[in-house]
PDB file of C-alpha atoms in Angstrom:
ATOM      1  CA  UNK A  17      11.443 -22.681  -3.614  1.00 39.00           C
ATOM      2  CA  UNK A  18      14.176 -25.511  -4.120  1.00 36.00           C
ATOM      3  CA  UNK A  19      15.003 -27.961  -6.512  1.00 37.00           C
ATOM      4  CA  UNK A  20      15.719 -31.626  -5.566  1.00 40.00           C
ATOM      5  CA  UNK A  21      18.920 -33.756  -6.928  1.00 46.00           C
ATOM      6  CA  UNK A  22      16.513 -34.907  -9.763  1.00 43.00           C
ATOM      7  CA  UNK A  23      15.707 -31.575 -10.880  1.00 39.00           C
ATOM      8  CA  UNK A  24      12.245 -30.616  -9.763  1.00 39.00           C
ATOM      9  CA  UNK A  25      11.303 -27.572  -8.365  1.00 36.00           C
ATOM     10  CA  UNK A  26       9.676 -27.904  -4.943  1.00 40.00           C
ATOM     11  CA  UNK A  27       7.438 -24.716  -3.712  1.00 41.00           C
ATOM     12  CA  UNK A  28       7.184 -24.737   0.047  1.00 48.00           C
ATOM     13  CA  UNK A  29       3.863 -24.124   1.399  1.00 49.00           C
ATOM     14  CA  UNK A  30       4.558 -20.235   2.528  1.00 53.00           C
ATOM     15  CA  UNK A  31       5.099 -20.212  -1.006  1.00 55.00           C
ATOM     16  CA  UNK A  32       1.931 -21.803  -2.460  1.00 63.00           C
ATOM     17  CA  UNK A  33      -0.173 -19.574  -0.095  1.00 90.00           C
ATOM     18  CA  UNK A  34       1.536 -16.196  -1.183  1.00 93.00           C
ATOM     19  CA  UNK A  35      -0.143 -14.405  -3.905  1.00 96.00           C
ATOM     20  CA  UNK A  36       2.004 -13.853  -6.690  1.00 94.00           C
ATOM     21  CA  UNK A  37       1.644 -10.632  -8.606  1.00 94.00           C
ATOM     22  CA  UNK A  38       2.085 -12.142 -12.507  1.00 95.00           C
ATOM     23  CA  UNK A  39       5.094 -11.242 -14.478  1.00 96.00           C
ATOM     24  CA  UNK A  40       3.163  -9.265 -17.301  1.00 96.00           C
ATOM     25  CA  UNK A  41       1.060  -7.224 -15.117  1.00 96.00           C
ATOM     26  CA  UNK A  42       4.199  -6.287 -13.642  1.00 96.00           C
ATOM     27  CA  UNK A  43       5.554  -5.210 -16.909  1.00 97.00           C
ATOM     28  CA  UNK A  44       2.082  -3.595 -17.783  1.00 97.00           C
ATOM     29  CA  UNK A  45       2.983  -1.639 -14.811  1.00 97.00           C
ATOM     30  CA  UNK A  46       6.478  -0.151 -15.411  1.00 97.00           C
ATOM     31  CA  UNK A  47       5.391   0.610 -19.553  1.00 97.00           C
ATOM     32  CA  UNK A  48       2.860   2.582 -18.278  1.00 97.00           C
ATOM     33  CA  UNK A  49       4.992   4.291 -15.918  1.00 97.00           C
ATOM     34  CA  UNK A  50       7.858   4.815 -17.932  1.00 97.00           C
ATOM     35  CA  UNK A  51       7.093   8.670 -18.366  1.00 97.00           C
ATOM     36  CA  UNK A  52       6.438   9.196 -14.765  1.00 98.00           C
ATOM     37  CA  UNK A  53       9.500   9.985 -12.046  1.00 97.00           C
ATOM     38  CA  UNK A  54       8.922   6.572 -10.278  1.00 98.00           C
ATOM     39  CA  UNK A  55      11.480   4.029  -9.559  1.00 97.00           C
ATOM     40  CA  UNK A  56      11.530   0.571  -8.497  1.00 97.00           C
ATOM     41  CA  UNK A  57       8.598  -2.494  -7.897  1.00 97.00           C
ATOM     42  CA  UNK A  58       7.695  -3.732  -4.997  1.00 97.00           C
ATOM     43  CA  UNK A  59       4.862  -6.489  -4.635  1.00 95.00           C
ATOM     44  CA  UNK A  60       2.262  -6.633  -2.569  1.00 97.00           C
ATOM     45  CA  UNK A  61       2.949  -8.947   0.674  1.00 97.00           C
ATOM     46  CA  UNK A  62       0.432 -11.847   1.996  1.00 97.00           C
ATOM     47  CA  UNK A  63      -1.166 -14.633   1.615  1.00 96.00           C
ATOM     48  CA  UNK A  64      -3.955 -15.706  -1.029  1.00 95.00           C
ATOM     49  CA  UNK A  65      -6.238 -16.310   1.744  1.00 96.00           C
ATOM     50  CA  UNK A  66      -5.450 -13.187   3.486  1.00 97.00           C
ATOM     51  CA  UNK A  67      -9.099 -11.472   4.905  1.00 97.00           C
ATOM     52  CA  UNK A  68      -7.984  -8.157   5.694  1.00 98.00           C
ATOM     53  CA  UNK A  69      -6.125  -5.870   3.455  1.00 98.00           C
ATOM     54  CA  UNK A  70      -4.142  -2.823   3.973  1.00 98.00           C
ATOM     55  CA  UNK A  71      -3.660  -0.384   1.179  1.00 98.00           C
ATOM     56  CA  UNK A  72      -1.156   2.781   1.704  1.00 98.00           C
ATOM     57  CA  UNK A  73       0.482   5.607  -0.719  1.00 98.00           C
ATOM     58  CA  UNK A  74       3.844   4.264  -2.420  1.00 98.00           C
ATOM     59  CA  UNK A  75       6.579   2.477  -1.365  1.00 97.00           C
ATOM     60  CA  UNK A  76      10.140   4.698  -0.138  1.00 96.00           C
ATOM     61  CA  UNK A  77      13.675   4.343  -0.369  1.00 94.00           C
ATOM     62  CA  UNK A  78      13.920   1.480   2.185  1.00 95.00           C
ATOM     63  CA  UNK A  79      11.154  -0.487  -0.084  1.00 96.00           C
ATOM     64  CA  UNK A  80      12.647  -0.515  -3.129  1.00 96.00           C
ATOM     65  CA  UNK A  81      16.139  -1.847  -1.973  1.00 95.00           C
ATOM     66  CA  UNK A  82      14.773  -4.562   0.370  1.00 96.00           C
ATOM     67  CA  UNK A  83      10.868  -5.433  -1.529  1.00 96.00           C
ATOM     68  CA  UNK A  84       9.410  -5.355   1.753  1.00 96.00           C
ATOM     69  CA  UNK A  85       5.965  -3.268   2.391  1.00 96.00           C
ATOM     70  CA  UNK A  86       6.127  -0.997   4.792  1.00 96.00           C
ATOM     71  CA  UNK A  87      10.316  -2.304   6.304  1.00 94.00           C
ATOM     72  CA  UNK A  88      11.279   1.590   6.823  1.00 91.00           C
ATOM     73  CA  UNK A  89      10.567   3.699   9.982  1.00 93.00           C
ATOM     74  CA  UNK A  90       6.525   4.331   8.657  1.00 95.00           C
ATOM     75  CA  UNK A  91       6.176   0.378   8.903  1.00 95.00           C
ATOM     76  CA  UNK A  92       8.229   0.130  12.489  1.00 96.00           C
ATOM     77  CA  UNK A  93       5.435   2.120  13.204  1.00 97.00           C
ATOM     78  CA  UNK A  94       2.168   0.406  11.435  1.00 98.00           C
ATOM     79  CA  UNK A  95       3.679  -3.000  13.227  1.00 97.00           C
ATOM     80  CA  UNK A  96       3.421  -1.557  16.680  1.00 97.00           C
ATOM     81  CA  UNK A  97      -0.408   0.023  15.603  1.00 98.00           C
ATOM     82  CA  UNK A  98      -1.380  -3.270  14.291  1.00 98.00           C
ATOM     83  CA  UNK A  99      -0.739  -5.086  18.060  1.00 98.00           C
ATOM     84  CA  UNK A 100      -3.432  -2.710  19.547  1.00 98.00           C
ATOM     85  CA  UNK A 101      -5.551  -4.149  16.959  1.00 98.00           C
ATOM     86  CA  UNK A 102      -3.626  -7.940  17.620  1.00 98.00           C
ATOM     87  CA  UNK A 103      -2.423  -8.314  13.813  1.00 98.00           C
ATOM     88  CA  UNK A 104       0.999  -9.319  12.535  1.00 96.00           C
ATOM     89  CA  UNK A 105       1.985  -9.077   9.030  1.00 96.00           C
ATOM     90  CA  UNK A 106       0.986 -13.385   8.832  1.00 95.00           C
ATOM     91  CA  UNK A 107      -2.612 -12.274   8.953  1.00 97.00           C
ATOM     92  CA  UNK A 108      -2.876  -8.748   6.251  1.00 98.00           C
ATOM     93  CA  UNK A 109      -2.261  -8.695   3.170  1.00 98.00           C
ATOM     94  CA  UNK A 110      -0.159  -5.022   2.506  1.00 98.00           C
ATOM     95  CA  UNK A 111       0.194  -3.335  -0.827  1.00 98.00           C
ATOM     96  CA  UNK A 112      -0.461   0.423  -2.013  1.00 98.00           C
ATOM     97  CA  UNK A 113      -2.147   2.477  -4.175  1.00 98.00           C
ATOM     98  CA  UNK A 114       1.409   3.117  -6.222  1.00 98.00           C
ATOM     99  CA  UNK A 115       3.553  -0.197  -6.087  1.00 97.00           C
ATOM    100  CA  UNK A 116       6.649   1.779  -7.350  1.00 98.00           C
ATOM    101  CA  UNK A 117       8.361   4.671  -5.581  1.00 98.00           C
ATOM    102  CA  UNK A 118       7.449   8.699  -6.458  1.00 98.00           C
ATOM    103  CA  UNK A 119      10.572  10.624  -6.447  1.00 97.00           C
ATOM    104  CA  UNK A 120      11.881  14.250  -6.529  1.00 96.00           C
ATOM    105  CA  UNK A 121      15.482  15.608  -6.764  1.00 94.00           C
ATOM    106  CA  UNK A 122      16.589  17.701  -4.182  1.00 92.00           C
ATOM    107  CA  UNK A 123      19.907  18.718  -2.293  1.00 86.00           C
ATOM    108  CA  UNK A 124      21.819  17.809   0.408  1.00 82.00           C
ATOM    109  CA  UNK A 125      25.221  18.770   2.026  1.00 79.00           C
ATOM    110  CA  UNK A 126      27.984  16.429   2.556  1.00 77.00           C
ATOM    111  CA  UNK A 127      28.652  16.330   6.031  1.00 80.00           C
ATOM    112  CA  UNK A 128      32.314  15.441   5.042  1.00 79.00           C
ATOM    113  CA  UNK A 129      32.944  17.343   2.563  1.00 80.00           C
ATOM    114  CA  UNK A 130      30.534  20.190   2.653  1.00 78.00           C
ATOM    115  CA  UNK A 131      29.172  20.213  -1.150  1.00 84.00           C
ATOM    116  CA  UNK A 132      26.192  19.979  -1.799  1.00 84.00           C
ATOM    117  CA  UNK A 133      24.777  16.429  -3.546  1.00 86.00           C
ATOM    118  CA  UNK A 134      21.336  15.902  -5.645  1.00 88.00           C
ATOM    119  CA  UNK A 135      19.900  13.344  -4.254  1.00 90.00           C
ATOM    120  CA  UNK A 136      16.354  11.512  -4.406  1.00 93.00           C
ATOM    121  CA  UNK A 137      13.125  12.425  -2.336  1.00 94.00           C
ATOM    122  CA  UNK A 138      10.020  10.519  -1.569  1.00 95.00           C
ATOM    123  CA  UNK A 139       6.993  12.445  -2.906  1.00 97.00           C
ATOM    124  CA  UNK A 140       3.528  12.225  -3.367  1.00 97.00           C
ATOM    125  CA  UNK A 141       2.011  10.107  -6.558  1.00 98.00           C
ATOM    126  CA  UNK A 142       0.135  12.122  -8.622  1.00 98.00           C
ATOM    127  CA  UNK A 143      -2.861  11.638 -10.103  1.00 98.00           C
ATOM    128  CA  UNK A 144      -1.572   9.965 -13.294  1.00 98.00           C
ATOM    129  CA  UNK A 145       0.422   7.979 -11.786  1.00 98.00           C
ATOM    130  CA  UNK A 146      -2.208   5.689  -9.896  1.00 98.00           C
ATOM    131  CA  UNK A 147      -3.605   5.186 -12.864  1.00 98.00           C
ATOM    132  CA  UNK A 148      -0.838   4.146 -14.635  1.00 98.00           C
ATOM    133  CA  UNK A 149      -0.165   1.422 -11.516  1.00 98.00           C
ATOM    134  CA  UNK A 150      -4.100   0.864 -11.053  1.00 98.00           C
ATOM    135  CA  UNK A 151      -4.457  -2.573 -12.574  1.00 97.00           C
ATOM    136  CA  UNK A 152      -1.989  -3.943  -9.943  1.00 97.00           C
ATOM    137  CA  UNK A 153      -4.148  -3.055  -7.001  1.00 98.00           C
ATOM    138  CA  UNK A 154      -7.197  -3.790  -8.654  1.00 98.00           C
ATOM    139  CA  UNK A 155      -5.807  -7.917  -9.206  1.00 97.00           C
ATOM    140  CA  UNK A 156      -4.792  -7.920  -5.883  1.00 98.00           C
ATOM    141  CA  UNK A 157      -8.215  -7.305  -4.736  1.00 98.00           C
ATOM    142  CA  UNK A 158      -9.837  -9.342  -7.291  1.00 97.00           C
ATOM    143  CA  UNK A 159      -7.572 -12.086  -6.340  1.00 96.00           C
ATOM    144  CA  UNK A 160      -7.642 -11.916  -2.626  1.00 97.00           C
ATOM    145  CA  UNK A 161     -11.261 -10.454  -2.236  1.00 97.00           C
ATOM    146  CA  UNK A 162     -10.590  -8.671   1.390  1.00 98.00           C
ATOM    147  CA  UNK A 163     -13.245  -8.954   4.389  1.00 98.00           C
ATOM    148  CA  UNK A 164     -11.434  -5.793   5.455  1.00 98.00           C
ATOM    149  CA  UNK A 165      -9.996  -3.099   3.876  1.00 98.00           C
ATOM    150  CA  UNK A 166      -8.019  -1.175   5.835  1.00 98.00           C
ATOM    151  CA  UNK A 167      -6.590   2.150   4.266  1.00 98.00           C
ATOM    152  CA  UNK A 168      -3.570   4.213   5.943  1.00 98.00           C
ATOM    153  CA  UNK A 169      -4.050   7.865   4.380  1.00 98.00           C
ATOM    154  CA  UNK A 170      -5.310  10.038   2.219  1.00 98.00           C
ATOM    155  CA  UNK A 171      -3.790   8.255  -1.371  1.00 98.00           C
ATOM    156  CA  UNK A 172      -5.467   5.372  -0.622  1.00 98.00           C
ATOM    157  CA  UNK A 173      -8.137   6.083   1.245  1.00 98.00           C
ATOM    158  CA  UNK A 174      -9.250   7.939  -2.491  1.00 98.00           C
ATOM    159  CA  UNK A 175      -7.739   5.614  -4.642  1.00 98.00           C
ATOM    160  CA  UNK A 176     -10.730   3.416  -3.875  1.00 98.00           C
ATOM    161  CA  UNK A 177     -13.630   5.753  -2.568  1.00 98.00           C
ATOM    162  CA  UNK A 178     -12.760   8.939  -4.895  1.00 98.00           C
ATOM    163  CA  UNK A 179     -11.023  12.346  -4.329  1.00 96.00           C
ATOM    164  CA  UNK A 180     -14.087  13.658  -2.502  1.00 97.00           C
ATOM    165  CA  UNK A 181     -13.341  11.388   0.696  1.00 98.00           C
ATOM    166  CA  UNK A 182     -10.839  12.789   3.756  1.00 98.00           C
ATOM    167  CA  UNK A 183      -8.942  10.572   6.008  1.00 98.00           C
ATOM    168  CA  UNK A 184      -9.666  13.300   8.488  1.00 98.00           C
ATOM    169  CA  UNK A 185     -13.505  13.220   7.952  1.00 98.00           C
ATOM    170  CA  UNK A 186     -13.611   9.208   7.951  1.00 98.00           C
ATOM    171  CA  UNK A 187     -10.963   7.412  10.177  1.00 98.00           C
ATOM    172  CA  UNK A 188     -12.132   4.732  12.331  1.00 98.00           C
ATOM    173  CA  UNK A 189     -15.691   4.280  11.142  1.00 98.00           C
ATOM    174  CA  UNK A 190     -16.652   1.096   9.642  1.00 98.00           C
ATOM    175  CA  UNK A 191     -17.925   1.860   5.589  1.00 98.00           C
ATOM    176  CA  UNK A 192     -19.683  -0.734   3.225  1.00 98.00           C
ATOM    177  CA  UNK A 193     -19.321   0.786  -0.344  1.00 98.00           C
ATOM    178  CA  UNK A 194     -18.294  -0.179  -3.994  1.00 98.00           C
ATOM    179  CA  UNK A 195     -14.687   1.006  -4.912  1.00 98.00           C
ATOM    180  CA  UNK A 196     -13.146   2.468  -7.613  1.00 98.00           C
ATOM    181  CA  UNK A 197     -10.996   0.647 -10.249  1.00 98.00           C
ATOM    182  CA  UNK A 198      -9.788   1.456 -13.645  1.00 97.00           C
ATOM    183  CA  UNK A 199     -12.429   1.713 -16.259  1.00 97.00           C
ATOM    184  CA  UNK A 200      -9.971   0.096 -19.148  1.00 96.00           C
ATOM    185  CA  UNK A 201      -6.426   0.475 -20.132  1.00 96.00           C
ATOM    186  CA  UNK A 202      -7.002   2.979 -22.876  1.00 95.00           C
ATOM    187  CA  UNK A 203      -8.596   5.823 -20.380  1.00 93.00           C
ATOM    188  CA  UNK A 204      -7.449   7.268 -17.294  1.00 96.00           C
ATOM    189  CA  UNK A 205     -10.606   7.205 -15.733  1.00 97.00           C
ATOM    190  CA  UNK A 206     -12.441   5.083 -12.514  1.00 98.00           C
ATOM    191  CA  UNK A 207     -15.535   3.581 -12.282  1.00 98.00           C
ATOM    192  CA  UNK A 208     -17.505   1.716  -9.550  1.00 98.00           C
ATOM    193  CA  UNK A 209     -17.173  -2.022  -8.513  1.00 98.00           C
ATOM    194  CA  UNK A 210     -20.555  -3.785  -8.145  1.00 97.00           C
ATOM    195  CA  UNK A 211     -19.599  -5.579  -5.123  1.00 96.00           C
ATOM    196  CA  UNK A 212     -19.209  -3.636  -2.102  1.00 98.00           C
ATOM    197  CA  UNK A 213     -16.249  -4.001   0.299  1.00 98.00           C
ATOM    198  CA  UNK A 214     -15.866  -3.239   4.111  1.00 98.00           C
ATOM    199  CA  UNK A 215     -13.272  -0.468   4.695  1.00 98.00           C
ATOM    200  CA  UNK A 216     -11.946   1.296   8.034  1.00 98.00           C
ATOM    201  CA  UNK A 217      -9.968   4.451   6.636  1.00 98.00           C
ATOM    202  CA  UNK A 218      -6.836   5.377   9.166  1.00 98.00           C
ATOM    203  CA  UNK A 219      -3.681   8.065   9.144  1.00 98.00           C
ATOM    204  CA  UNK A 220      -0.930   6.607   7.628  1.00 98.00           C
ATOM    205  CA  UNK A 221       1.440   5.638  10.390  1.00 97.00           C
ATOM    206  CA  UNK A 222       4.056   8.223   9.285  1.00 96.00           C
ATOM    207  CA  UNK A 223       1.715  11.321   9.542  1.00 97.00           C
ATOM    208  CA  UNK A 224       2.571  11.194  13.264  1.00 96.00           C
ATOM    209  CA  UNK A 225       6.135  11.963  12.376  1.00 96.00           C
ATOM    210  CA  UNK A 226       4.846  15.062  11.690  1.00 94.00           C
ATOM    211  CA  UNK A 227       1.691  15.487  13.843  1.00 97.00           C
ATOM    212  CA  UNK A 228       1.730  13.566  17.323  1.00 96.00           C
ATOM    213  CA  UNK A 229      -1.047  14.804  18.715  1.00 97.00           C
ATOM    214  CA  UNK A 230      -2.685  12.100  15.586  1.00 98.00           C
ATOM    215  CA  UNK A 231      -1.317   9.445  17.911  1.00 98.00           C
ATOM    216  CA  UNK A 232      -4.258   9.024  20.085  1.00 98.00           C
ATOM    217  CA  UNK A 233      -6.415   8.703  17.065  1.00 98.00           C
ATOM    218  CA  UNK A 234      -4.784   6.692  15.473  1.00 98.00           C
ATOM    219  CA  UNK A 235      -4.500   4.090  18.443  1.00 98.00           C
ATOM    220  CA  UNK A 236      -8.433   4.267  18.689  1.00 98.00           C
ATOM    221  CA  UNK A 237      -8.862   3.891  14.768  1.00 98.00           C
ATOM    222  CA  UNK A 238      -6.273   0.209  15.449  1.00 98.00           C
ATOM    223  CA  UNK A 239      -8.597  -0.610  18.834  1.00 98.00           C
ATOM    224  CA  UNK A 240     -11.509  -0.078  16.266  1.00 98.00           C
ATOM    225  CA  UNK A 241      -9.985  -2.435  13.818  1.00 98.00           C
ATOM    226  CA  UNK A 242      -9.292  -5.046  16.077  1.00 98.00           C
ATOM    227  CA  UNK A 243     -12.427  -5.167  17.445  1.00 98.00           C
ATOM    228  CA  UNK A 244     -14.351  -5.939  14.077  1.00 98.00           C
ATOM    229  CA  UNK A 245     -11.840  -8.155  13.272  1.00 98.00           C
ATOM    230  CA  UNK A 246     -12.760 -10.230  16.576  1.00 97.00           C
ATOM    231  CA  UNK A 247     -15.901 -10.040  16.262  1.00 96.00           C
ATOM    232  CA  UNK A 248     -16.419 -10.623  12.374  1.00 96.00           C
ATOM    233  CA  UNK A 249     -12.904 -12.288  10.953  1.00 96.00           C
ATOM    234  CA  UNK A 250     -11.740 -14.488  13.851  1.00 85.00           C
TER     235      UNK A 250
END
């Protein structure tokens, strides 16, 4: 965005094609959060005319400071799984189930001094949380209206198919189902889209951090990806 000598803003074209989360569902956002332990917005990142989606857990610490998806050492990670299936950020839309970031205190020793110093954690969102930040995610679907959904673990894998489905059960296969979005803002409850959306559940790319041997799966879950999207999106 600029503005010329006479005053008028100018929007670039990048700009015109990004989807723009508006202000007050923002604010609808953080008010409903307020009693939660979250911190921080981050937008969803893509274009308007984006065809595939991907939809993870919560921003981290990285996230909130720079209000990039996915820009700590998780998303160094999701770029280099989203070659195998030949994407680059231009082409997905990214956002997440919880747009601001969960947090627990914990401790941690000064390696200079030695004492010990609260600090903040990444956590998982609860429950209550997701629907607190659930009219976010359902907009951005509602505006965008994804070919593919792709979700990266567990939180939102179930934030649109329910609690019942498993990342481990599902990864890599190719579902056509309705999703879940928020029934109304007065009740913490889901309930079933009428259109049906194509998903292809994945790990998130940071469970390998803790469990390589997911690696391989994962890579075949991206080669998986990549293949519908040449087939049905290119």
């Amino acid at each position: 965005m600029s503005i010329t000598e006479k005053g008028v803003v100018e929007v670039t074209e990048t700009e015109a094609e990004t989807l723009v989360t508006p202000a007050e569902l923002v604010a609808l956002a953080k008010k409903r959060s307020e009693s939660f332990r979250l911190e921080g917005f981050v937008p969803g990142q893509g274009k308007k005319t984006a065809k595939i989606m991907f939809v993870g857990e919560a921003p981290g610490e990285t996230e909130i400071h720079n209000l990039i998806p996915f820009s700590g050492r998780a998303g160094d990670e999701l770029m280099q799984f989203m070659e195998i299936a030949g994407l680059t950020r231009e082409d997905v839309y990214i956002t997440s189930a919880v747009r601001s970031r969960p947090y627990r205190y914990g401790e941690k020793k000064d390696r200079k001094t030695g004492e010990m110093i609260k600090r903040r954690y990444n956590r998982t969102p609860t429950q209550k949380e997701i629907y607190a930040q659930a009219p976010v995610l359902d907009f951005e679907i509602q505006a965008i209206q994804p070919k593919l959904i792709v979700t990266l673990g567990n939180i939102g894998l179930r934030r649109l198919l329910g609690k019942e489905a498993g990342v481990s059960d599902l990864h890599g296969q190719l579902l056509v189902k309705p999703i879940q979005k928020l029934a109304s803002l007065d009740e913490n409850r889901f309930e079933w889209t009428e259109t049906c959306y194509t998903i292809i559940p994945t790990f998130h790319p940071a469970s390998i951090f803790y469990n390589r041997k997911l690696l391989p799966q994962i890579k075949a879950d991206f080669e998986a990806i990549g293949s519908y999207v040449k087939e049905y999106l290119r």
